[in-house]
């Protein structure tokens, strides 16, 4: 075994022991490029450190996305923007900068099902994770179940403290189930903890004028609306359902394909 091989094995072992996964993964490629290009030592070292930095950044993003608890990964890049409701089409370029999170502003998306509310909310959440921000995703019904499971003061206080630390909280599906006075007050407490300091995205199928069907207590309903709407983006997502349109298009394309196959068979 020559000295170079021995050094490389030693470096590989050290990278493993020191948990330098980026350096270990990029070592062979960097050595080859350095030898072929006659790199000075400084450039070689800088390249290894950049590989490690990139590796750790990617690992941190993966951890943030996993911790957020998204039910699926939907990206802003996958949106068919020409099919988005007009309000979202106007607001999205500004929301994509994530400045609303940095300034602690809320976003309320309301409107008919199937118009991209959840896709946009998760897409913004993943964009925030990519920027190194902490994100929590939960449906409102699931969040209230979690609160109920932490009914003792000690556990509930711990949950509230954890919840208020996230840079962005996404509360999806508000309004699919009506809330009694206790549940409404619990939701109000959660929103109040973050008010004016941290950003929350709420998606709902109902406009504010119909929130009395969600919250049986009108006083609490008014207080929640007041907290959510202060300095917030209120986005009307009422439009024909994208999912229904996509299904109709799929059925039409399938029927056309079968008709074409039928003609071939007749020939």
PDB file of C-alpha atoms in Angstrom:
ATOM      1  CA  UNK A   1       0.000   0.000   0.000  1.00  0.00           C
ATOM      2  CA  UNK A   2       1.521   3.343  -1.039  1.00  0.00           C
ATOM      3  CA  UNK A   3       1.509   6.421   1.165  1.00  0.00           C
ATOM      4  CA  UNK A   4      -1.233   8.181  -0.836  1.00  0.00           C
ATOM      5  CA  UNK A   5      -3.620   5.237  -0.429  1.00  0.00           C
ATOM      6  CA  UNK A   6      -2.841   5.103   3.287  1.00  0.00           C
ATOM      7  CA  UNK A   7      -3.522   8.839   3.668  1.00  0.00           C
ATOM      8  CA  UNK A   8      -6.823   8.570   1.792  1.00  0.00           C
ATOM      9  CA  UNK A   9      -7.979   5.676   3.974  1.00  0.00           C
ATOM     10  CA  UNK A  10      -6.971   7.640   7.068  1.00  0.00           C
ATOM     11  CA  UNK A  11      -8.903  10.702   5.870  1.00  0.00           C
ATOM     12  CA  UNK A  12     -11.947   8.533   5.129  1.00  0.00           C
ATOM     13  CA  UNK A  13     -11.826   7.016   8.619  1.00  0.00           C
ATOM     14  CA  UNK A  14     -11.477  10.449  10.212  1.00  0.00           C
ATOM     15  CA  UNK A  15     -14.443  11.788   8.199  1.00  0.00           C
ATOM     16  CA  UNK A  16     -16.520   8.847   9.402  1.00  0.00           C
ATOM     17  CA  UNK A  17     -15.466   9.281  13.046  1.00  0.00           C
ATOM     18  CA  UNK A  18     -16.044  13.031  12.962  1.00  0.00           C
ATOM     19  CA  UNK A  19     -19.343  12.613  11.103  1.00  0.00           C
ATOM     20  CA  UNK A  20     -18.149  14.669   8.124  1.00  0.00           C
ATOM     21  CA  UNK A  21     -20.459  12.976   5.626  1.00  0.00           C
ATOM     22  CA  UNK A  22     -20.132  15.658   2.968  1.00  0.00           C
ATOM     23  CA  UNK A  23     -16.345  15.501   2.955  1.00  0.00           C
ATOM     24  CA  UNK A  24     -16.355  11.700   2.922  1.00  0.00           C
ATOM     25  CA  UNK A  25     -18.818  11.542   0.016  1.00  0.00           C
ATOM     26  CA  UNK A  26     -16.941  14.128  -2.047  1.00  0.00           C
ATOM     27  CA  UNK A  27     -13.375  13.076  -1.275  1.00  0.00           C
ATOM     28  CA  UNK A  28     -12.696  10.786  -4.258  1.00  0.00           C
ATOM     29  CA  UNK A  29     -14.200  13.209  -6.773  1.00  0.00           C
ATOM     30  CA  UNK A  30     -12.358  16.182  -5.275  1.00  0.00           C
ATOM     31  CA  UNK A  31      -9.039  14.307  -5.293  1.00  0.00           C
ATOM     32  CA  UNK A  32      -9.482  13.386  -8.940  1.00  0.00           C
ATOM     33  CA  UNK A  33     -10.396  16.952  -9.931  1.00  0.00           C
ATOM     34  CA  UNK A  34      -7.536  18.379  -7.862  1.00  0.00           C
ATOM     35  CA  UNK A  35      -4.976  16.008  -9.386  1.00  0.00           C
ATOM     36  CA  UNK A  36      -6.210  16.575 -12.938  1.00  0.00           C
ATOM     37  CA  UNK A  37      -6.460  20.338 -12.517  1.00  0.00           C
ATOM     38  CA  UNK A  38      -3.349  20.884 -10.466  1.00  0.00           C
ATOM     39  CA  UNK A  39      -5.310  22.593  -7.695  1.00  0.00           C
ATOM     40  CA  UNK A  40      -3.391  24.335  -4.896  1.00  0.00           C
ATOM     41  CA  UNK A  41      -3.997  22.949  -1.390  1.00  0.00           C
ATOM     42  CA  UNK A  42      -6.178  25.932  -0.489  1.00  0.00           C
ATOM     43  CA  UNK A  43      -8.625  25.238  -3.322  1.00  0.00           C
ATOM     44  CA  UNK A  44      -8.821  21.548  -2.463  1.00  0.00           C
ATOM     45  CA  UNK A  45      -9.547  22.306   1.202  1.00  0.00           C
ATOM     46  CA  UNK A  46     -12.128  24.934   0.277  1.00  0.00           C
ATOM     47  CA  UNK A  47     -13.871  22.426  -2.000  1.00  0.00           C
ATOM     48  CA  UNK A  48     -14.060  19.810   0.773  1.00  0.00           C
ATOM     49  CA  UNK A  49     -15.424  22.340   3.260  1.00  0.00           C
ATOM     50  CA  UNK A  50     -18.038  23.517   0.743  1.00  0.00           C
ATOM     51  CA  UNK A  51     -19.116  19.905   0.190  1.00  0.00           C
ATOM     52  CA  UNK A  52     -19.525  19.442   3.948  1.00  0.00           C
ATOM     53  CA  UNK A  53     -21.438  22.698   4.299  1.00  0.00           C
ATOM     54  CA  UNK A  54     -23.799  21.706   1.474  1.00  0.00           C
ATOM     55  CA  UNK A  55     -24.279  18.250   2.989  1.00  0.00           C
ATOM     56  CA  UNK A  56     -25.211  19.710   6.382  1.00  0.00           C
ATOM     57  CA  UNK A  57     -27.532  22.302   4.866  1.00  0.00           C
ATOM     58  CA  UNK A  58     -29.409  19.603   2.942  1.00  0.00           C
ATOM     59  CA  UNK A  59     -29.610  17.407   6.052  1.00  0.00           C
ATOM     60  CA  UNK A  60     -30.963  20.333   8.090  1.00  0.00           C
ATOM     61  CA  UNK A  61     -33.630  21.055   5.472  1.00  0.00           C
ATOM     62  CA  UNK A  62     -34.680  17.393   5.377  1.00  0.00           C
ATOM     63  CA  UNK A  63     -34.982  17.405   9.175  1.00  0.00           C
ATOM     64  CA  UNK A  64     -37.079  20.605   9.156  1.00  0.00           C
ATOM     65  CA  UNK A  65     -39.415  19.203   6.487  1.00  0.00           C
ATOM     66  CA  UNK A  66     -39.791  15.925   8.385  1.00  0.00           C
ATOM     67  CA  UNK A  67     -40.411  17.698  11.691  1.00  0.00           C
ATOM     68  CA  UNK A  68     -43.070  19.928  10.110  1.00  0.00           C
ATOM     69  CA  UNK A  69     -45.369  16.929   9.650  1.00  0.00           C
ATOM     70  CA  UNK A  70     -46.639  17.686   6.151  1.00  0.00           C
ATOM     71  CA  UNK A  71     -49.180  15.055   5.010  1.00  0.00           C
ATOM     72  CA  UNK A  72     -47.610  15.175   1.543  1.00  0.00           C
ATOM     73  CA  UNK A  73     -44.930  17.204  -0.197  1.00  0.00           C
ATOM     74  CA  UNK A  74     -46.434  19.726  -2.599  1.00  0.00           C
ATOM     75  CA  UNK A  75     -44.153  22.364  -4.041  1.00  0.00           C
ATOM     76  CA  UNK A  76     -44.819  25.871  -5.306  1.00  0.00           C
ATOM     77  CA  UNK A  77     -42.919  24.963  -8.470  1.00  0.00           C
ATOM     78  CA  UNK A  78     -45.588  22.340  -9.284  1.00  0.00           C
ATOM     79  CA  UNK A  79     -48.491  24.800  -9.195  1.00  0.00           C
ATOM     80  CA  UNK A  80     -50.336  25.431 -12.441  1.00  0.00           C
ATOM     81  CA  UNK A  81     -50.427  29.138 -11.798  1.00  0.00           C
ATOM     82  CA  UNK A  82     -52.753  30.005 -14.638  1.00  0.00           C
ATOM     83  CA  UNK A  83     -55.424  27.932 -12.851  1.00  0.00           C
ATOM     84  CA  UNK A  84     -55.022  29.610  -9.459  1.00  0.00           C
ATOM     85  CA  UNK A  85     -57.757  31.979  -8.206  1.00  0.00           C
ATOM     86  CA  UNK A  86     -57.013  35.620  -9.052  1.00  0.00           C
ATOM     87  CA  UNK A  87     -56.304  36.665  -5.444  1.00  0.00           C
ATOM     88  CA  UNK A  88     -53.690  33.968  -4.966  1.00  0.00           C
ATOM     89  CA  UNK A  89     -52.113  34.667  -8.344  1.00  0.00           C
ATOM     90  CA  UNK A  90     -51.641  38.283  -7.220  1.00  0.00           C
ATOM     91  CA  UNK A  91     -50.420  37.504  -3.685  1.00  0.00           C
ATOM     92  CA  UNK A  92     -48.156  34.524  -4.398  1.00  0.00           C
ATOM     93  CA  UNK A  93     -45.087  36.397  -5.738  1.00  0.00           C
ATOM     94  CA  UNK A  94     -44.998  38.411  -2.502  1.00  0.00           C
ATOM     95  CA  UNK A  95     -45.668  35.397  -0.269  1.00  0.00           C
ATOM     96  CA  UNK A  96     -42.870  33.445  -1.964  1.00  0.00           C
ATOM     97  CA  UNK A  97     -40.314  35.917  -0.599  1.00  0.00           C
ATOM     98  CA  UNK A  98     -41.284  34.690   2.909  1.00  0.00           C
ATOM     99  CA  UNK A  99     -41.234  38.272   4.179  1.00  0.00           C
ATOM    100  CA  UNK A 100     -44.657  37.674   5.738  1.00  0.00           C
ATOM    101  CA  UNK A 101     -43.004  35.130   8.055  1.00  0.00           C
ATOM    102  CA  UNK A 102     -40.141  37.449   8.934  1.00  0.00           C
ATOM    103  CA  UNK A 103     -42.621  40.181   9.873  1.00  0.00           C
ATOM    104  CA  UNK A 104     -45.003  37.818  11.738  1.00  0.00           C
ATOM    105  CA  UNK A 105     -47.972  38.320   9.409  1.00  0.00           C
ATOM    106  CA  UNK A 106     -50.788  35.815   9.004  1.00  0.00           C
ATOM    107  CA  UNK A 107     -52.287  34.414   5.807  1.00  0.00           C
ATOM    108  CA  UNK A 108     -55.925  33.337   5.603  1.00  0.00           C
ATOM    109  CA  UNK A 109     -56.969  31.403   2.499  1.00  0.00           C
ATOM    110  CA  UNK A 110     -60.703  30.860   2.217  1.00  0.00           C
ATOM    111  CA  UNK A 111     -62.857  29.357  -0.498  1.00  0.00           C
ATOM    112  CA  UNK A 112     -64.283  26.279  -2.126  1.00  0.00           C
ATOM    113  CA  UNK A 113     -62.505  22.911  -1.858  1.00  0.00           C
ATOM    114  CA  UNK A 114     -60.109  21.875  -4.605  1.00  0.00           C
ATOM    115  CA  UNK A 115     -58.750  25.321  -5.507  1.00  0.00           C
ATOM    116  CA  UNK A 116     -55.187  24.885  -4.201  1.00  0.00           C
ATOM    117  CA  UNK A 117     -55.368  26.153  -0.608  1.00  0.00           C
ATOM    118  CA  UNK A 118     -53.541  23.206   0.955  1.00  0.00           C
ATOM    119  CA  UNK A 119     -51.090  22.944  -1.953  1.00  0.00           C
ATOM    120  CA  UNK A 120     -50.155  26.617  -1.595  1.00  0.00           C
ATOM    121  CA  UNK A 121     -49.934  26.401   2.207  1.00  0.00           C
ATOM    122  CA  UNK A 122     -47.664  23.341   2.176  1.00  0.00           C
ATOM    123  CA  UNK A 123     -45.640  24.766  -0.702  1.00  0.00           C
ATOM    124  CA  UNK A 124     -44.969  27.920   1.328  1.00  0.00           C
ATOM    125  CA  UNK A 125     -44.151  25.748   4.337  1.00  0.00           C
ATOM    126  CA  UNK A 126     -41.575  23.730   2.403  1.00  0.00           C
ATOM    127  CA  UNK A 127     -40.120  26.944   0.948  1.00  0.00           C
ATOM    128  CA  UNK A 128     -39.753  28.206   4.552  1.00  0.00           C
ATOM    129  CA  UNK A 129     -37.999  24.972   5.604  1.00  0.00           C
ATOM    130  CA  UNK A 130     -35.604  25.393   2.677  1.00  0.00           C
ATOM    131  CA  UNK A 131     -34.797  28.857   4.048  1.00  0.00           C
ATOM    132  CA  UNK A 132     -33.960  27.317   7.438  1.00  0.00           C
ATOM    133  CA  UNK A 133     -37.210  28.268   9.190  1.00  0.00           C
ATOM    134  CA  UNK A 134     -39.088  26.018  11.601  1.00  0.00           C
ATOM    135  CA  UNK A 135     -42.586  25.025  10.439  1.00  0.00           C
ATOM    136  CA  UNK A 136     -45.505  23.115  11.931  1.00  0.00           C
ATOM    137  CA  UNK A 137     -48.350  21.682   9.855  1.00  0.00           C
ATOM    138  CA  UNK A 138     -51.573  20.443  11.421  1.00  0.00           C
ATOM    139  CA  UNK A 139     -55.216  20.261  10.510  1.00  0.00           C
ATOM    140  CA  UNK A 140     -57.389  22.151  13.001  1.00  0.00           C
ATOM    141  CA  UNK A 141     -59.270  18.967  14.053  1.00  0.00           C
ATOM    142  CA  UNK A 142     -55.976  17.148  14.692  1.00  0.00           C
ATOM    143  CA  UNK A 143     -54.576  20.090  16.640  1.00  0.00           C
ATOM    144  CA  UNK A 144     -57.645  20.143  18.890  1.00  0.00           C
ATOM    145  CA  UNK A 145     -57.305  16.399  19.523  1.00  0.00           C
ATOM    146  CA  UNK A 146     -53.688  16.988  20.543  1.00  0.00           C
ATOM    147  CA  UNK A 147     -54.786  19.763  22.895  1.00  0.00           C
ATOM    148  CA  UNK A 148     -57.408  17.480  24.437  1.00  0.00           C
ATOM    149  CA  UNK A 149     -54.763  14.801  24.994  1.00  0.00           C
ATOM    150  CA  UNK A 150     -52.703  17.401  26.905  1.00  0.00           C
ATOM    151  CA  UNK A 151     -55.536  18.499  29.174  1.00  0.00           C
ATOM    152  CA  UNK A 152     -53.460  18.628  32.339  1.00  0.00           C
ATOM    153  CA  UNK A 153     -52.087  22.144  32.874  1.00  0.00           C
ATOM    154  CA  UNK A 154     -48.469  20.983  32.824  1.00  0.00           C
ATOM    155  CA  UNK A 155     -48.756  19.190  29.484  1.00  0.00           C
ATOM    156  CA  UNK A 156     -50.913  21.890  27.888  1.00  0.00           C
ATOM    157  CA  UNK A 157     -48.464  24.600  28.902  1.00  0.00           C
ATOM    158  CA  UNK A 158     -45.642  22.610  27.316  1.00  0.00           C
ATOM    159  CA  UNK A 159     -47.642  22.198  24.090  1.00  0.00           C
ATOM    160  CA  UNK A 160     -48.404  25.929  23.931  1.00  0.00           C
ATOM    161  CA  UNK A 161     -44.734  26.809  24.462  1.00  0.00           C
ATOM    162  CA  UNK A 162     -43.685  24.435  21.677  1.00  0.00           C
ATOM    163  CA  UNK A 163     -46.358  25.760  19.343  1.00  0.00           C
ATOM    164  CA  UNK A 164     -45.501  29.434  19.789  1.00  0.00           C
ATOM    165  CA  UNK A 165     -41.821  28.894  18.893  1.00  0.00           C
ATOM    166  CA  UNK A 166     -42.378  27.858  15.269  1.00  0.00           C
ATOM    167  CA  UNK A 167     -41.552  30.509  12.676  1.00  0.00           C
ATOM    168  CA  UNK A 168     -44.616  29.387  10.692  1.00  0.00           C
ATOM    169  CA  UNK A 169     -47.654  27.380  11.769  1.00  0.00           C
ATOM    170  CA  UNK A 170     -50.056  26.029   9.153  1.00  0.00           C
ATOM    171  CA  UNK A 171     -53.546  25.223  10.441  1.00  0.00           C
ATOM    172  CA  UNK A 172     -55.400  23.481   7.651  1.00  0.00           C
ATOM    173  CA  UNK A 173     -59.077  22.607   7.222  1.00  0.00           C
ATOM    174  CA  UNK A 174     -60.597  25.092   9.633  1.00  0.00           C
ATOM    175  CA  UNK A 175     -64.348  24.892   9.226  1.00  0.00           C
ATOM    176  CA  UNK A 176     -64.825  21.303   8.156  1.00  0.00           C
ATOM    177  CA  UNK A 177     -66.083  20.581  11.638  1.00  0.00           C
ATOM    178  CA  UNK A 178     -67.944  22.951  13.969  1.00  0.00           C
ATOM    179  CA  UNK A 179     -66.271  23.761  17.293  1.00  0.00           C
ATOM    180  CA  UNK A 180     -67.931  24.013  20.669  1.00  0.00           C
ATOM    181  CA  UNK A 181     -67.102  26.808  23.125  1.00  0.00           C
ATOM    182  CA  UNK A 182     -64.186  24.949  24.760  1.00  0.00           C
ATOM    183  CA  UNK A 183     -62.565  23.976  21.441  1.00  0.00           C
ATOM    184  CA  UNK A 184     -63.041  27.497  20.079  1.00  0.00           C
ATOM    185  CA  UNK A 185     -61.376  29.008  23.158  1.00  0.00           C
ATOM    186  CA  UNK A 186     -58.464  26.594  22.830  1.00  0.00           C
ATOM    187  CA  UNK A 187     -57.975  27.561  19.188  1.00  0.00           C
ATOM    188  CA  UNK A 188     -58.180  31.240  20.171  1.00  0.00           C
ATOM    189  CA  UNK A 189     -55.467  30.701  22.810  1.00  0.00           C
ATOM    190  CA  UNK A 190     -53.174  29.097  20.255  1.00  0.00           C
ATOM    191  CA  UNK A 191     -53.636  31.898  17.746  1.00  0.00           C
ATOM    192  CA  UNK A 192     -53.221  34.570  20.442  1.00  0.00           C
ATOM    193  CA  UNK A 193     -49.866  33.134  21.515  1.00  0.00           C
ATOM    194  CA  UNK A 194     -48.474  33.869  18.053  1.00  0.00           C
ATOM    195  CA  UNK A 195     -50.343  37.087  17.316  1.00  0.00           C
ATOM    196  CA  UNK A 196     -48.114  39.976  16.095  1.00  0.00           C
ATOM    197  CA  UNK A 197     -44.960  37.863  16.626  1.00  0.00           C
ATOM    198  CA  UNK A 198     -45.123  34.691  14.595  1.00  0.00           C
ATOM    199  CA  UNK A 199     -46.835  33.841  11.318  1.00  0.00           C
ATOM    200  CA  UNK A 200     -49.821  31.503  10.929  1.00  0.00           C
ATOM    201  CA  UNK A 201     -51.463  30.256   7.738  1.00  0.00           C
ATOM    202  CA  UNK A 202     -55.120  29.261   8.062  1.00  0.00           C
ATOM    203  CA  UNK A 203     -57.045  27.510   5.315  1.00  0.00           C
ATOM    204  CA  UNK A 204     -60.828  27.331   5.463  1.00  0.00           C
ATOM    205  CA  UNK A 205     -63.693  26.564   3.122  1.00  0.00           C
ATOM    206  CA  UNK A 206     -65.822  29.367   4.604  1.00  0.00           C
ATOM    207  CA  UNK A 207     -65.650  33.152   4.420  1.00  0.00           C
ATOM    208  CA  UNK A 208     -65.620  35.135   7.664  1.00  0.00           C
ATOM    209  CA  UNK A 209     -69.315  35.963   7.284  1.00  0.00           C
ATOM    210  CA  UNK A 210     -70.045  32.249   7.782  1.00  0.00           C
ATOM    211  CA  UNK A 211     -67.692  31.572  10.674  1.00  0.00           C
ATOM    212  CA  UNK A 212     -70.638  31.546  13.065  1.00  0.00           C
ATOM    213  CA  UNK A 213     -71.340  28.078  11.625  1.00  0.00           C
ATOM    214  CA  UNK A 214     -67.862  26.968  12.765  1.00  0.00           C
ATOM    215  CA  UNK A 215     -67.845  28.560  16.213  1.00  0.00           C
ATOM    216  CA  UNK A 216     -70.972  28.250  18.308  1.00  0.00           C
ATOM    217  CA  UNK A 217     -69.756  31.113  20.492  1.00  0.00           C
ATOM    218  CA  UNK A 218     -70.012  34.324  18.444  1.00  0.00           C
ATOM    219  CA  UNK A 219     -67.836  36.322  20.863  1.00  0.00           C
ATOM    220  CA  UNK A 220     -64.945  33.882  20.497  1.00  0.00           C
ATOM    221  CA  UNK A 221     -65.504  33.754  16.728  1.00  0.00           C
ATOM    222  CA  UNK A 222     -65.215  37.553  16.519  1.00  0.00           C
ATOM    223  CA  UNK A 223     -62.063  37.522  18.674  1.00  0.00           C
ATOM    224  CA  UNK A 224     -60.404  34.861  16.470  1.00  0.00           C
ATOM    225  CA  UNK A 225     -61.252  36.759  13.296  1.00  0.00           C
ATOM    226  CA  UNK A 226     -59.857  39.948  14.861  1.00  0.00           C
ATOM    227  CA  UNK A 227     -56.564  38.214  15.767  1.00  0.00           C
ATOM    228  CA  UNK A 228     -56.204  36.498  12.403  1.00  0.00           C
ATOM    229  CA  UNK A 229     -57.022  39.417  10.149  1.00  0.00           C
ATOM    230  CA  UNK A 230     -54.854  42.110  11.757  1.00  0.00           C
ATOM    231  CA  UNK A 231     -52.135  43.046   9.198  1.00  0.00           C
ATOM    232  CA  UNK A 232     -52.847  39.785   7.368  1.00  0.00           C
ATOM    233  CA  UNK A 233     -53.138  38.546   3.807  1.00  0.00           C
ATOM    234  CA  UNK A 234     -56.787  37.621   3.234  1.00  0.00           C
ATOM    235  CA  UNK A 235     -56.928  35.556   0.041  1.00  0.00           C
ATOM    236  CA  UNK A 236     -60.174  34.636  -1.698  1.00  0.00           C
ATOM    237  CA  UNK A 237     -59.708  31.131  -3.122  1.00  0.00           C
ATOM    238  CA  UNK A 238     -63.220  30.724  -4.498  1.00  0.00           C
ATOM    239  CA  UNK A 239     -62.984  29.221  -7.994  1.00  0.00           C
ATOM    240  CA  UNK A 240     -64.009  26.085  -9.863  1.00  0.00           C
ATOM    241  CA  UNK A 241     -62.418  23.013  -8.272  1.00  0.00           C
ATOM    242  CA  UNK A 242     -59.091  22.166  -9.895  1.00  0.00           C
ATOM    243  CA  UNK A 243     -59.485  18.513  -8.854  1.00  0.00           C
ATOM    244  CA  UNK A 244     -62.890  18.255 -10.529  1.00  0.00           C
ATOM    245  CA  UNK A 245     -61.535  19.920 -13.689  1.00  0.00           C
ATOM    246  CA  UNK A 246     -58.535  17.555 -13.697  1.00  0.00           C
ATOM    247  CA  UNK A 247     -60.841  14.553 -13.249  1.00  0.00           C
ATOM    248  CA  UNK A 248     -63.109  15.694 -16.087  1.00  0.00           C
ATOM    249  CA  UNK A 249     -60.068  16.171 -18.325  1.00  0.00           C
ATOM    250  CA  UNK A 250     -58.773  12.698 -17.412  1.00  0.00           C
ATOM    251  CA  UNK A 251     -62.175  11.128 -18.201  1.00  0.00           C
ATOM    252  CA  UNK A 252     -62.309  12.981 -21.516  1.00  0.00           C
ATOM    253  CA  UNK A 253     -58.781  11.910 -22.477  1.00  0.00           C
ATOM    254  CA  UNK A 254     -59.524   8.316 -21.475  1.00  0.00           C
ATOM    255  CA  UNK A 255     -62.708   8.280 -23.544  1.00  0.00           C
ATOM    256  CA  UNK A 256     -60.802   9.700 -26.524  1.00  0.00           C
ATOM    257  CA  UNK A 257     -58.093   7.063 -26.147  1.00  0.00           C
ATOM    258  CA  UNK A 258     -60.680   4.252 -26.040  1.00  0.00           C
ATOM    259  CA  UNK A 259     -62.444   5.662 -29.088  1.00  0.00           C
ATOM    260  CA  UNK A 260     -59.132   5.752 -30.986  1.00  0.00           C
ATOM    261  CA  UNK A 261     -58.373   2.174 -29.991  1.00  0.00           C
ATOM    262  CA  UNK A 262     -61.860   1.142 -31.125  1.00  0.00           C
ATOM    263  CA  UNK A 263     -61.249   2.643 -34.566  1.00  0.00           C
ATOM    264  CA  UNK A 264     -57.955   0.770 -34.881  1.00  0.00           C
ATOM    265  CA  UNK A 265     -59.701  -2.494 -33.983  1.00  0.00           C
ATOM    266  CA  UNK A 266     -62.369  -1.934 -36.660  1.00  0.00           C
ATOM    267  CA  UNK A 267     -59.691  -1.384 -39.287  1.00  0.00           C
TER     268      UNK A 267
END
